[in-house]
XYZ file of C-alpha atoms in Angstrom:
738
model
C 44.196 31.066 -36.056
C 44.946 27.788 -34.214
C 45.714 29.719 -30.987
C 42.268 31.445 -31.080
C 40.506 28.127 -31.890
C 42.202 26.680 -28.889
C 41.186 29.540 -26.751
C 37.551 29.185 -27.906
C 37.711 25.507 -27.295
C 38.863 25.903 -23.782
C 36.260 28.554 -23.111
C 33.660 26.395 -24.346
C 34.985 23.414 -22.134
C 34.817 25.794 -19.119
C 31.310 26.871 -20.017
C 30.216 23.254 -20.321
C 31.978 22.453 -16.887
C 30.199 25.235 -15.195
C 26.839 24.150 -16.604
C 27.522 20.563 -15.289
C 28.551 21.825 -12.008
C 25.605 23.924 -11.727
C 23.403 20.975 -12.765
C 24.950 18.753 -10.224
C 24.610 21.197 -7.408
C 21.571 23.459 -7.891
C 18.940 21.239 -6.251
C 19.987 21.078 -2.669
C 20.345 25.016 -2.765
C 17.067 25.457 -4.331
C 15.466 23.219 -1.769
C 17.099 24.471 1.268
C 14.769 25.853 3.849
C 15.416 28.073 6.885
C 11.902 28.041 8.380
C 11.827 24.398 9.516
C 9.972 24.549 12.807
C 12.006 22.153 14.855
C 10.927 21.066 18.217
C 12.398 22.648 21.320
C 11.315 19.649 23.583
C 13.674 17.071 24.525
C 12.950 13.293 24.323
C 14.361 10.024 25.958
C 13.404 6.550 24.995
C 14.675 3.052 25.810
C 15.015 0.639 22.915
C 15.183 -3.071 23.637
C 15.954 -5.476 20.691
C 14.890 -9.149 20.908
C 16.849 -12.047 19.162
C 15.310 -11.162 15.791
C 16.367 -7.371 16.205
C 12.611 -6.326 16.633
C 12.762 -3.099 18.599
C 10.605 -2.683 21.701
C 10.370 1.167 22.495
C 9.652 2.538 25.888
C 9.265 6.018 27.044
C 7.724 8.252 29.862
C 5.408 10.010 27.387
C 4.066 8.851 24.016
C 6.156 11.493 22.333
C 9.281 9.950 23.774
C 8.271 6.736 22.292
C 7.621 8.414 18.968
C 11.117 9.690 18.984
C 12.472 6.242 19.726
C 10.429 4.743 16.863
C 12.296 7.233 14.462
C 15.619 6.303 15.723
C 14.948 2.631 15.721
C 13.597 2.449 12.289
C 16.504 4.755 10.890
C 18.900 2.278 12.429
C 17.331 -0.506 10.470
C 16.253 1.115 7.250
C 17.375 4.947 6.917
C 17.614 4.364 3.012
C 13.908 3.958 2.610
C 13.077 6.603 5.216
C 14.923 9.137 3.141
C 13.028 8.072 0.036
C 9.823 8.590 1.935
C 10.717 11.892 3.246
C 11.974 12.933 -0.239
C 8.559 12.159 -1.586
C 6.908 14.217 1.163
C 8.986 17.155 0.193
C 8.545 16.767 -3.654
C 12.343 16.020 -4.071
C 12.260 12.236 -5.041
C 13.185 12.766 -8.578
C 16.615 14.093 -7.232
C 17.076 10.555 -5.969
C 15.250 8.337 -8.244
C 15.247 10.148 -11.617
C 12.342 10.134 -13.892
C 10.337 7.612 -11.709
C 10.772 9.802 -8.746
C 9.913 13.009 -10.656
C 6.590 11.367 -11.585
C 5.819 10.924 -8.021
C 6.911 14.452 -7.257
C 4.487 15.634 -10.035
C 1.526 13.841 -8.154
C 2.908 15.457 -4.934
C 2.125 18.774 -6.355
C -1.030 17.611 -8.221
C -2.635 16.584 -5.156
C -1.365 19.537 -3.227
C -0.120 17.268 -0.457
C 1.929 20.031 1.215
C -1.049 22.373 1.015
C -3.288 19.787 2.855
C -0.624 19.483 5.605
C -0.167 23.228 5.840
C -3.947 23.862 6.210
C -4.878 21.197 8.445
C -1.727 20.249 10.608
C -2.017 23.170 12.950
C -5.607 22.133 13.772
C -4.637 18.535 14.903
C -4.785 17.978 18.779
C -1.720 18.924 20.659
C -0.597 15.507 21.770
C -0.986 14.382 17.998
C 1.231 17.107 16.756
C 3.661 16.391 19.593
C 3.892 12.772 18.445
C 4.746 13.945 14.895
C 7.367 16.572 15.908
C 9.117 14.079 18.064
C 9.268 11.557 15.313
C 10.631 14.320 12.846
C 13.305 15.152 15.551
C 14.316 11.541 15.821
C 14.788 11.473 12.014
C 16.917 14.693 12.166
C 19.169 13.482 14.948
C 19.678 10.260 13.125
C 20.482 12.135 9.935
C 22.908 14.555 11.788
C 24.743 11.707 13.378
C 25.220 9.670 10.314
C 25.991 12.062 7.456
C 27.705 9.408 5.411
C 24.353 7.688 4.715
C 22.507 10.877 3.223
C 21.420 10.392 -0.188
C 20.445 14.167 -0.755
C 21.798 17.270 0.834
C 19.402 19.524 2.708
C 16.761 16.881 2.858
C 17.036 17.319 6.792
C 15.961 18.847 8.976
C 12.253 18.076 8.743
C 9.336 18.949 10.849
C 5.943 17.456 11.741
C 4.324 18.935 8.669
C 6.723 17.317 6.430
C 5.945 13.952 7.737
C 2.125 14.750 7.650
C 2.499 15.738 4.000
C 3.766 12.230 3.281
C 0.474 10.800 4.591
C -1.578 13.330 2.477
C 0.271 12.044 -0.608
C 0.247 8.334 -0.037
C -3.172 7.500 1.440
C -5.410 7.947 -1.622
C -3.345 5.381 -3.475
C -4.614 2.577 -1.156
C -7.993 2.768 -2.813
C -6.517 2.844 -6.327
C -6.220 6.703 -7.214
C -3.476 5.700 -9.541
C -5.960 3.824 -11.717
C -7.443 7.300 -12.463
C -4.504 9.446 -12.595
C -2.384 7.182 -14.862
C -4.924 6.893 -17.734
C -5.769 10.611 -17.342
C -2.192 11.628 -17.695
C -1.490 9.326 -20.608
C -4.700 9.915 -22.508
C -5.674 6.302 -22.302
C -9.257 4.868 -21.855
C -10.447 5.218 -18.345
C -10.783 2.087 -16.337
C -14.204 0.540 -15.600
C -14.994 1.767 -12.015
C -15.902 -0.707 -9.423
C -19.451 -0.817 -7.891
C -23.003 -1.601 -9.116
C -24.349 0.283 -12.099
C -26.240 3.323 -11.229
C -30.020 2.759 -12.069
C -30.688 3.965 -15.607
C -27.230 3.709 -16.645
C -26.358 0.157 -17.466
C -22.990 -0.808 -18.422
C -21.861 -3.571 -20.923
C -20.433 -6.827 -19.227
C -19.171 -7.121 -15.617
C -15.908 -6.428 -13.860
C -15.245 -10.213 -13.809
C -15.949 -11.366 -17.360
C -14.043 -11.251 -20.510
C -10.325 -12.074 -20.776
C -9.936 -10.079 -24.127
C -8.135 -6.873 -24.409
C -10.482 -3.796 -24.194
C -9.713 -0.641 -26.080
C -6.772 0.237 -28.121
C -5.165 2.891 -26.002
C -2.164 1.833 -24.040
C -1.410 3.417 -20.584
C 1.913 5.065 -19.912
C 4.270 2.514 -18.327
C 5.532 5.086 -15.908
C 4.078 4.741 -12.585
C 2.574 7.785 -10.882
C 1.972 6.026 -7.532
C 4.253 6.739 -4.487
C 3.945 2.915 -4.005
C 5.707 2.161 -7.150
C 4.623 0.098 -10.105
C 3.524 -2.760 -8.046
C 1.462 -0.752 -5.431
C -1.772 -1.468 -7.538
C -1.448 -5.102 -6.380
C -1.584 -4.249 -2.651
C -3.955 -6.441 -0.705
C -4.320 -8.814 2.080
C -6.057 -11.545 3.895
C -7.624 -11.196 7.214
C -9.523 -13.560 9.610
C -11.285 -13.095 12.912
C -12.730 -15.912 14.936
C -14.938 -15.850 18.174
C -13.964 -18.226 21.034
C -17.039 -20.348 20.312
C -15.923 -21.271 16.810
C -12.136 -21.626 17.817
C -12.765 -23.784 20.810
C -10.656 -21.588 22.833
C -9.186 -17.978 22.068
C -10.617 -15.028 20.047
C -8.338 -15.156 17.127
C -7.217 -12.356 14.811
C -4.976 -13.280 11.898
C -3.296 -10.304 10.006
C -1.861 -11.474 6.747
C -0.995 -8.404 4.611
C 0.208 -8.627 1.079
C 2.611 -5.774 0.381
C 5.865 -5.197 -1.532
C 8.686 -6.888 0.464
C 10.973 -3.838 0.260
C 10.358 -0.061 -0.073
C 8.097 2.537 1.067
C 5.229 0.418 1.738
C 7.043 -2.754 3.199
C 6.041 -3.408 6.743
C 8.261 -2.661 9.718
C 7.495 -4.429 13.034
C 7.853 -2.932 16.534
C 6.326 -2.579 19.932
C 5.694 0.648 21.914
C 4.956 1.223 25.631
C 4.589 4.617 27.519
C 3.572 5.704 30.954
C 0.736 7.515 29.310
C -0.934 4.306 28.346
C 0.344 3.669 24.826
C 1.043 0.098 24.590
C 0.691 -1.615 21.146
C 2.541 -4.117 18.916
C 2.303 -4.279 15.196
C 3.745 -2.699 12.113
C 3.918 0.364 10.050
C 5.203 1.751 6.773
C 8.412 3.953 6.784
C 7.330 7.618 7.680
C 4.796 6.740 10.486
C 5.251 7.367 14.345
C 2.704 4.693 15.156
C 1.778 1.170 13.912
C -1.035 0.887 11.415
C -2.173 -2.563 12.593
C -1.495 -4.883 15.301
C -3.073 -5.258 18.998
C -2.884 -3.656 22.380
C -3.777 -5.426 25.577
C -7.632 -5.565 24.977
C -8.120 -5.356 21.139
C -6.549 -5.712 17.865
C -7.173 -5.016 14.146
C -5.765 -5.601 10.744
C -6.553 -4.102 7.320
C -7.200 -5.206 3.747
C -7.377 -2.983 0.742
C -10.864 -2.228 -0.521
C -11.804 -0.482 -3.862
C -15.063 1.382 -3.744
C -15.740 3.936 -6.394
C -14.004 6.769 -4.395
C -13.088 8.885 -7.332
C -15.312 11.147 -9.618
C -14.030 12.452 -13.003
C -15.352 15.718 -14.381
C -14.845 17.012 -17.870
C -14.374 20.632 -17.974
C -15.216 23.153 -20.734
C -12.340 25.532 -21.252
C -12.660 28.999 -23.003
C -10.436 29.964 -25.898
C -7.710 30.881 -23.636
C -7.570 27.578 -22.003
C -7.198 29.117 -18.613
C -10.944 29.539 -17.599
C -13.603 26.806 -17.158
C -17.316 27.063 -17.165
C -19.092 26.340 -13.774
C -22.497 27.214 -12.360
C -23.251 29.338 -15.506
C -19.896 31.425 -15.435
C -16.451 31.334 -16.248
C -13.921 30.654 -13.539
C -10.144 30.876 -13.628
C -8.224 27.683 -13.385
C -5.848 27.723 -10.531
C -2.463 27.457 -12.075
C 1.000 27.334 -10.625
C 4.435 26.252 -12.035
C 6.522 23.742 -10.141
C 10.002 22.601 -10.581
C 10.543 18.813 -10.705
C 14.204 17.608 -10.089
C 15.187 14.827 -12.335
C 18.390 12.958 -11.680
C 20.095 11.884 -14.838
C 23.573 10.273 -13.983
C 25.607 13.000 -12.018
C 23.355 15.985 -12.934
C 19.766 16.943 -11.818
C 17.636 18.605 -14.477
C 15.079 21.190 -13.528
C 11.761 20.445 -15.325
C 9.119 22.858 -15.066
C 5.371 21.763 -15.059
C 2.179 23.559 -14.730
C -0.235 22.425 -12.106
C -3.908 23.083 -12.394
C -6.823 22.979 -10.062
C -10.556 23.747 -10.416
C -13.199 23.920 -7.737
C -13.548 20.093 -8.038
C -9.863 19.352 -7.401
C -6.820 18.481 -9.322
C -7.060 19.145 -13.209
C -5.314 17.071 -16.005
C -5.304 18.085 -19.519
C -4.645 15.459 -22.276
C -5.482 14.788 -25.931
C -8.980 14.056 -25.197
C -9.779 17.100 -23.212
C -9.458 18.724 -19.767
C -10.664 16.587 -16.710
C -10.772 17.295 -13.005
C -11.210 14.693 -10.279
C -12.371 14.650 -6.702
C -11.783 11.702 -4.418
C -12.872 10.535 -0.840
C -10.908 12.071 1.715
C -9.669 14.996 -0.185
C -7.919 17.607 1.884
C -8.429 15.712 5.049
C -5.534 15.102 7.521
C -7.691 13.662 10.327
C -6.022 10.035 9.817
C -3.189 11.297 11.649
C -5.078 11.496 14.804
C -7.381 8.759 14.116
C -4.611 6.021 13.881
C -3.115 7.262 17.128
C -6.305 7.100 18.874
C -6.991 3.559 17.444
C -3.688 2.434 18.923
C -5.175 3.579 22.596
C -8.651 2.337 22.160
C -9.775 0.011 25.042
C -13.098 -1.472 23.641
C -15.274 -2.152 20.521
C -17.389 0.971 21.173
C -14.315 3.362 21.665
C -12.757 1.852 18.546
C -15.712 2.169 16.385
C -16.484 5.777 17.504
C -12.833 6.617 16.000
C -13.602 4.880 12.834
C -17.096 6.687 12.566
C -15.261 9.991 12.218
C -14.452 8.929 8.690
C -10.983 10.588 8.854
C -9.253 7.261 7.428
C -10.041 7.362 3.799
C -10.237 3.760 3.018
C -9.231 -0.034 3.812
C -11.217 -2.557 5.419
C -10.800 -3.012 9.241
C -11.078 -6.696 10.789
C -11.287 -6.518 14.427
C -11.057 -8.803 17.560
C -10.854 -8.252 21.294
C -10.531 -9.871 24.561
C -14.199 -9.973 25.248
C -14.822 -12.216 22.495
C -15.952 -9.591 19.911
C -15.171 -9.716 16.240
C -16.176 -7.207 13.594
C -15.463 -6.180 10.050
C -15.877 -2.572 8.994
C -15.951 -1.771 5.279
C -14.114 1.547 6.074
C -14.229 4.245 3.233
C -14.870 7.814 3.207
C -17.037 7.271 0.208
C -18.355 10.603 -1.461
C -21.885 11.591 -0.296
C -23.408 11.465 -3.788
C -27.165 12.429 -4.387
C -29.342 9.813 -6.311
C -29.847 10.388 -10.052
C -26.610 11.221 -11.933
C -24.459 8.433 -13.448
C -21.596 8.470 -11.077
C -19.967 5.483 -12.863
C -19.175 7.806 -15.764
C -17.468 11.152 -16.436
C -19.484 13.975 -15.102
C -20.354 17.435 -16.456
C -17.858 19.834 -14.746
C -20.051 22.685 -15.090
C -22.934 21.459 -13.089
C -22.672 22.364 -9.374
C -25.123 19.831 -8.249
C -22.480 17.115 -9.075
C -20.005 18.788 -6.525
C -20.242 16.682 -3.395
C -18.648 17.754 -0.063
C -17.672 15.232 2.507
C -18.374 11.476 3.051
C -21.458 9.522 3.509
C -22.434 8.611 7.356
C -20.801 5.674 8.918
C -23.848 4.031 9.416
C -24.241 3.617 5.426
C -21.264 1.349 5.260
C -21.422 -2.542 5.164
C -20.458 -3.582 8.585
C -20.485 -6.919 10.751
C -20.392 -7.385 14.529
C -20.293 -10.887 15.997
C -21.972 -12.737 12.892
C -23.864 -15.913 13.827
C -21.187 -17.962 11.800
C -18.580 -16.953 14.503
C -15.917 -16.010 11.714
C -15.124 -13.050 9.623
C -12.621 -12.689 6.619
C -11.611 -10.561 3.702
C -9.337 -11.225 0.726
C -9.812 -7.890 -1.148
C -13.161 -8.950 -2.196
C -16.685 -7.606 -2.035
C -17.846 -7.094 1.612
C -21.005 -9.212 0.741
C -19.141 -12.464 1.066
C -17.490 -12.140 4.681
C -19.307 -14.351 7.201
C -20.931 -17.418 5.407
C -24.436 -18.365 4.360
C -27.151 -16.860 6.721
C -24.583 -14.109 7.892
C -23.341 -12.382 4.700
C -24.865 -8.844 3.972
C -26.946 -8.393 0.812
C -25.706 -5.826 -1.853
C -29.292 -4.621 -2.685
C -29.351 -3.373 1.003
C -26.866 -0.597 0.048
C -27.174 2.368 -2.271
C -25.511 1.828 -5.622
C -24.040 5.375 -5.367
C -21.772 3.941 -2.749
C -19.785 2.205 -5.298
C -19.008 -0.962 -3.194
C -17.205 -3.477 -5.302
C -18.816 -6.720 -6.135
C -15.569 -8.381 -7.198
C -14.228 -11.710 -5.912
C -10.567 -12.927 -5.737
C -9.528 -16.508 -5.868
C -8.390 -16.050 -2.259
C -11.898 -14.832 -1.279
C -13.675 -17.676 -2.987
C -11.264 -20.230 -1.229
C -11.431 -18.675 2.188
C -15.243 -18.414 2.232
C -15.301 -22.240 1.186
C -12.892 -23.533 3.492
C -14.213 -21.420 6.481
C -17.795 -22.637 5.628
C -16.822 -26.250 5.410
C -14.605 -26.189 8.557
C -15.876 -27.508 11.983
C -13.972 -26.074 14.806
C -11.677 -23.313 13.611
C -8.820 -24.068 16.055
C -5.179 -23.200 15.371
C -4.417 -26.157 13.182
C -7.419 -25.523 10.934
C -7.007 -21.936 10.577
C -3.374 -22.460 9.566
C -4.274 -24.860 6.920
C -6.596 -22.228 5.522
C -4.208 -19.370 5.850
C -1.475 -21.310 3.979
C -3.821 -22.961 1.245
C -2.366 -22.892 -2.305
C -5.457 -24.084 -4.163
C -7.131 -22.387 -7.037
C -10.854 -22.879 -7.471
C -12.120 -23.055 -11.080
C -14.298 -19.977 -10.935
C -14.266 -16.296 -12.208
C -11.244 -15.432 -14.176
C -9.543 -18.844 -13.622
C -12.513 -20.632 -15.047
C -12.501 -18.094 -18.014
C -8.619 -18.719 -18.547
C -9.004 -22.415 -18.621
C -11.893 -22.293 -20.966
C -9.570 -20.100 -23.239
C -6.677 -22.783 -22.868
C -9.153 -25.522 -23.921
C -10.428 -23.589 -26.861
C -7.133 -22.527 -28.408
C -6.588 -23.352 -31.945
C -3.019 -24.429 -31.922
C -2.854 -25.798 -35.489
C -0.286 -23.260 -36.448
C 1.519 -23.670 -33.062
C 1.901 -27.421 -32.381
C 5.045 -26.465 -30.283
C 2.664 -25.124 -27.633
C 0.272 -27.999 -27.520
C 2.242 -30.043 -24.762
C 2.156 -27.040 -22.462
C -1.611 -26.337 -23.088
C -2.317 -29.982 -22.495
C -0.195 -30.068 -19.249
C -2.277 -27.123 -18.018
C -5.482 -28.760 -18.916
C -4.438 -31.604 -16.526
C -3.269 -29.346 -13.608
C -4.599 -29.968 -10.015
C -5.060 -26.345 -9.383
C -2.793 -26.312 -6.469
C 0.455 -24.048 -6.401
C 2.205 -26.501 -3.856
C 5.162 -27.299 -6.163
C 4.004 -31.009 -6.383
C 2.291 -31.197 -9.881
C 4.304 -30.913 -13.142
C 2.050 -28.175 -14.361
C 2.744 -25.743 -11.321
C 5.459 -23.678 -12.915
C 3.479 -23.200 -16.247
C 0.333 -22.300 -14.082
C 2.425 -19.764 -11.992
C 3.610 -17.940 -14.924
C 0.424 -17.920 -17.073
C -2.105 -16.723 -14.110
C -0.292 -13.893 -12.921
C -1.126 -11.200 -15.677
C -4.834 -12.454 -15.575
C -5.072 -12.018 -11.953
C -3.510 -8.468 -12.224
C -5.740 -7.128 -15.020
C -8.793 -8.387 -13.078
C -7.489 -6.990 -9.819
C -7.178 -3.550 -11.476
C -10.048 -3.563 -13.918
C -7.639 -2.954 -16.797
C -7.219 -4.508 -20.219
C -6.028 -8.200 -20.056
C -3.301 -9.664 -22.520
C -3.916 -12.417 -24.966
C -3.966 -16.001 -23.667
C -1.785 -17.311 -26.454
C 0.864 -14.686 -25.840
C 1.054 -15.554 -22.078
C 1.342 -19.332 -22.876
C 4.056 -18.541 -25.250
C 5.964 -16.366 -23.012
C 5.856 -18.970 -20.303
C 7.022 -21.900 -22.495
C 9.827 -19.736 -24.009
C 10.880 -18.848 -20.287
C 10.948 -22.497 -18.934
C 12.586 -23.926 -22.149
C 15.295 -21.178 -22.037
C 16.301 -21.441 -18.270
C 15.179 -24.947 -17.429
C 15.232 -26.818 -20.773
C 11.802 -28.210 -19.845
C 8.291 -26.876 -19.396
C 7.629 -28.974 -16.156
C 10.325 -27.998 -13.709
C 9.328 -28.167 -9.976
C 7.805 -25.011 -9.149
C 10.222 -24.706 -5.946
C 13.171 -24.349 -8.513
C 11.542 -21.478 -10.164
C 9.934 -19.524 -7.306
C 12.422 -18.323 -4.763
C 12.757 -16.064 -1.697
C 16.087 -14.378 -2.275
C 17.974 -11.721 0.040
C 21.801 -11.679 -0.059
C 23.082 -15.217 0.244
C 19.638 -16.414 1.195
C 17.986 -18.461 -1.561
C 15.006 -20.520 -0.495
C 12.146 -22.272 -2.353
C 8.685 -20.796 -2.173
C 5.082 -22.047 -2.552
C 1.822 -20.282 -3.295
C 0.741 -18.312 -6.360
C -0.494 -14.894 -7.417
C -3.944 -15.275 -5.913
C -3.704 -17.934 -3.436
C -4.245 -17.754 0.249
C -0.626 -18.354 0.677
C 0.253 -15.371 -1.657
C 3.327 -15.119 -3.881
C 1.919 -12.402 -5.950
C 4.730 -10.655 -8.024
C 8.360 -11.341 -8.700
C 11.496 -10.083 -10.385
C 13.069 -12.376 -13.175
C 16.622 -12.871 -12.181
C 19.372 -13.499 -14.720
C 19.308 -17.270 -14.064
C 15.548 -17.268 -14.806
C 14.357 -17.800 -11.280
C 11.452 -15.660 -10.030
C 12.565 -13.760 -6.858
C 9.515 -12.766 -4.888
C 8.994 -9.047 -4.300
C 5.318 -8.774 -3.266
C 3.004 -11.059 -1.568
C 2.672 -12.555 1.879
C 4.623 -9.988 3.909
C 4.015 -9.222 7.732
C 1.933 -11.942 9.312
C 0.683 -11.612 12.841
C -1.541 -14.079 14.721
C -3.206 -12.724 17.869
C -5.071 -14.865 20.463
C -7.081 -13.866 23.641
C -7.691 -16.931 25.807
C -10.497 -16.432 28.202
C -9.115 -14.918 31.466
C -5.678 -14.799 30.195
C -3.356 -12.021 28.812
C -3.012 -11.491 25.012
C -0.336 -13.400 23.204
C 0.757 -13.195 19.524
C 3.245 -14.591 17.023
C 4.456 -13.008 13.763
C 6.876 -13.323 10.965
C 8.469 -11.241 8.136
C 9.751 -12.725 4.718
C 13.344 -11.354 5.472
C 14.032 -9.655 8.716
C 13.959 -6.188 10.569
C 16.906 -4.713 8.762
C 16.148 -5.397 5.078
C 18.521 -2.632 3.570
C 21.449 -3.575 5.977
C 23.314 -6.460 4.404
C 25.733 -6.396 7.202
C 22.829 -6.843 9.824
C 22.507 -10.200 11.462
C 18.705 -9.378 10.850
C 18.976 -8.930 7.202
C 17.191 -12.069 6.384
C 17.200 -14.037 9.551
C 13.361 -14.710 9.437
C 13.354 -15.982 5.859
C 13.778 -19.802 6.849
C 10.931 -19.622 9.247
C 8.858 -17.693 6.632
C 9.180 -20.471 3.767
C 8.425 -23.136 6.425
C 5.057 -21.494 7.460
C 6.358 -20.916 10.963
C 5.954 -17.834 13.224
C 8.185 -16.443 15.877
C 6.957 -15.124 19.339
C 5.983 -11.468 19.903
C 7.257 -10.280 23.216
C 4.213 -7.933 24.094
C 4.692 -7.893 27.841
C 7.741 -5.964 29.237
C 8.905 -9.013 31.451
C 9.083 -11.156 28.217
C 10.914 -8.452 26.471
C 13.574 -8.176 29.151
C 13.855 -12.151 29.373
C 14.703 -12.142 25.529
C 16.563 -8.844 25.214
C 19.797 -9.110 23.040
C 20.483 -5.310 23.227
C 19.331 -2.594 25.390
C 20.135 1.042 25.057
C 18.870 4.621 25.597
C 18.463 7.384 23.032
C 18.096 10.956 23.572
C 18.367 14.339 21.999
C 19.385 17.775 22.739
C 16.809 20.465 21.853
C 17.521 22.883 19.197
C 18.610 26.408 20.444
């Protein structure tokens, strides 16, 4: 009997091992493709790196340059590029486990690959050539560095794979996660931005009560490809005419993004013999910069949040597979997908059903079945639009590209060599008819509610050369942008557009400081850009009123902290004794207002801040510079600014020593100037360096000291300057597939 039991035990062990081996190895075989359309073209690019490792990429053709962009970026951050490509192929769960599988679910839900399959072949030949060359550069780097690969059979990729990444990520800039996440979890839907539709008033405003709203809690699992911090993406942007600056036309790009990961900025310059000459930054997975400048013009972006998404309640029949539309029952489109979920050494195959209706993606939860439709759905035109913007030569050409409405969202702030400045509230807002309540959940059976395409470009808020001589945006309503007498009026724009009316502390301070300034020269603009002041208005005023009204009779231990906050000077400059307390207590209230979601209890946040400071510093008033740090490897530097100041230190990790390590806030900054009769010049800075995932690189954190000192480094736009400051020069090329 013992012998038999031993044999059975051995057999079971073999079975378990076979299962484990299968789970550890199935995903790459399942994902392997034999039909990748690799380019048969050959490419050659020259890469010149300056003293900060920033690559300047040259080629005979634009596509040669795009090949070099992929190689240079992979040399600096192949780890993040792999994550982005895995997302673009629905395989991120095999790298990042449950968090990655959530993004893979969204990839299938939005039909990102289907959008690429349908529309990539229709892009202009030169745009597709750019993406094929970029994909080839990634493939070549992967083939030459097999030891860096995170996932088998992730490469080779083609242009459609890269395009699918754009289709997946772009809707999240205008906050699609704020719709998907509550729908998936069954939580209360967040209040939509934009004015009330006439006849359908809503209670309160988006900038009022601090109290929590509703009892439902959203799932803590992020469904955004930008990660859980993506909802905080923002930016500041400034443009000033020569008349107001006393010299140059000035463009200040001041993006607020995660400092690491798939939407962290990567700086580079490009130049080809076909006329592509641009310097700026992109996100991993793009062959071109998304912002920056060429010889004659430049632009930057800030996140805007119009009402871009409409939600429809579907009526299902008893089978649960058909929905009523236009007086008849229609079949839900349903397909089953496999999500890879890494758990330790194994990858589990999790099956999920994905549904679509005529409206768009469909989500079922405990409250019903809902479809949603969003601006820019099933449109891949942004791939061509960004490329054309890079090569635009004047304001008219630049605006004509935006007017195509191919870039789904983000404000554009513009300046050029002719002294023009402009601000376009760019958004492919759904072309909604008057009458229905577009701020609520819509009847999914009514075909009159199914819009098709965006509004006309002329319907969007837009400024060109305002009388004030300046423009700004800080993720606020476009109706405060240029000062008294120059600002647009909300009532001049249809409520169906859903243009947000919200303000941020940054916007209130920018408007005030710009309005009060005389000449906006370099010194004045620098003082404004790095301002650390909070104004007692909006949610800050509400929060401090709450502090003043707190009944602490049962919590006398919190009274000293409350009193310290009531005496605060409202500047996050690490000078006052209340700065650390204010930094810790403000963040969550900034966050909830920014996202239109439920806010925490004021007493809870005060208690949490006091406990943190007492635990790690033994006092409630340590200097903020000891609390807030910029950390990367051995670099550990003090920081200023807060979660919603113009000098932005938005989000942080709490390290074991209790310090707050910045992870989101001021990121890539570029300052561009066109002096009359002179060539464009610019300066820039990154929080860390050009190789943020390469600890052995000298450019892992070589810009950090300049960043905390409010200093910028030179941008070498012109080739003679690049050559004069070159630290490394080399050529990259490929051999086409046979």
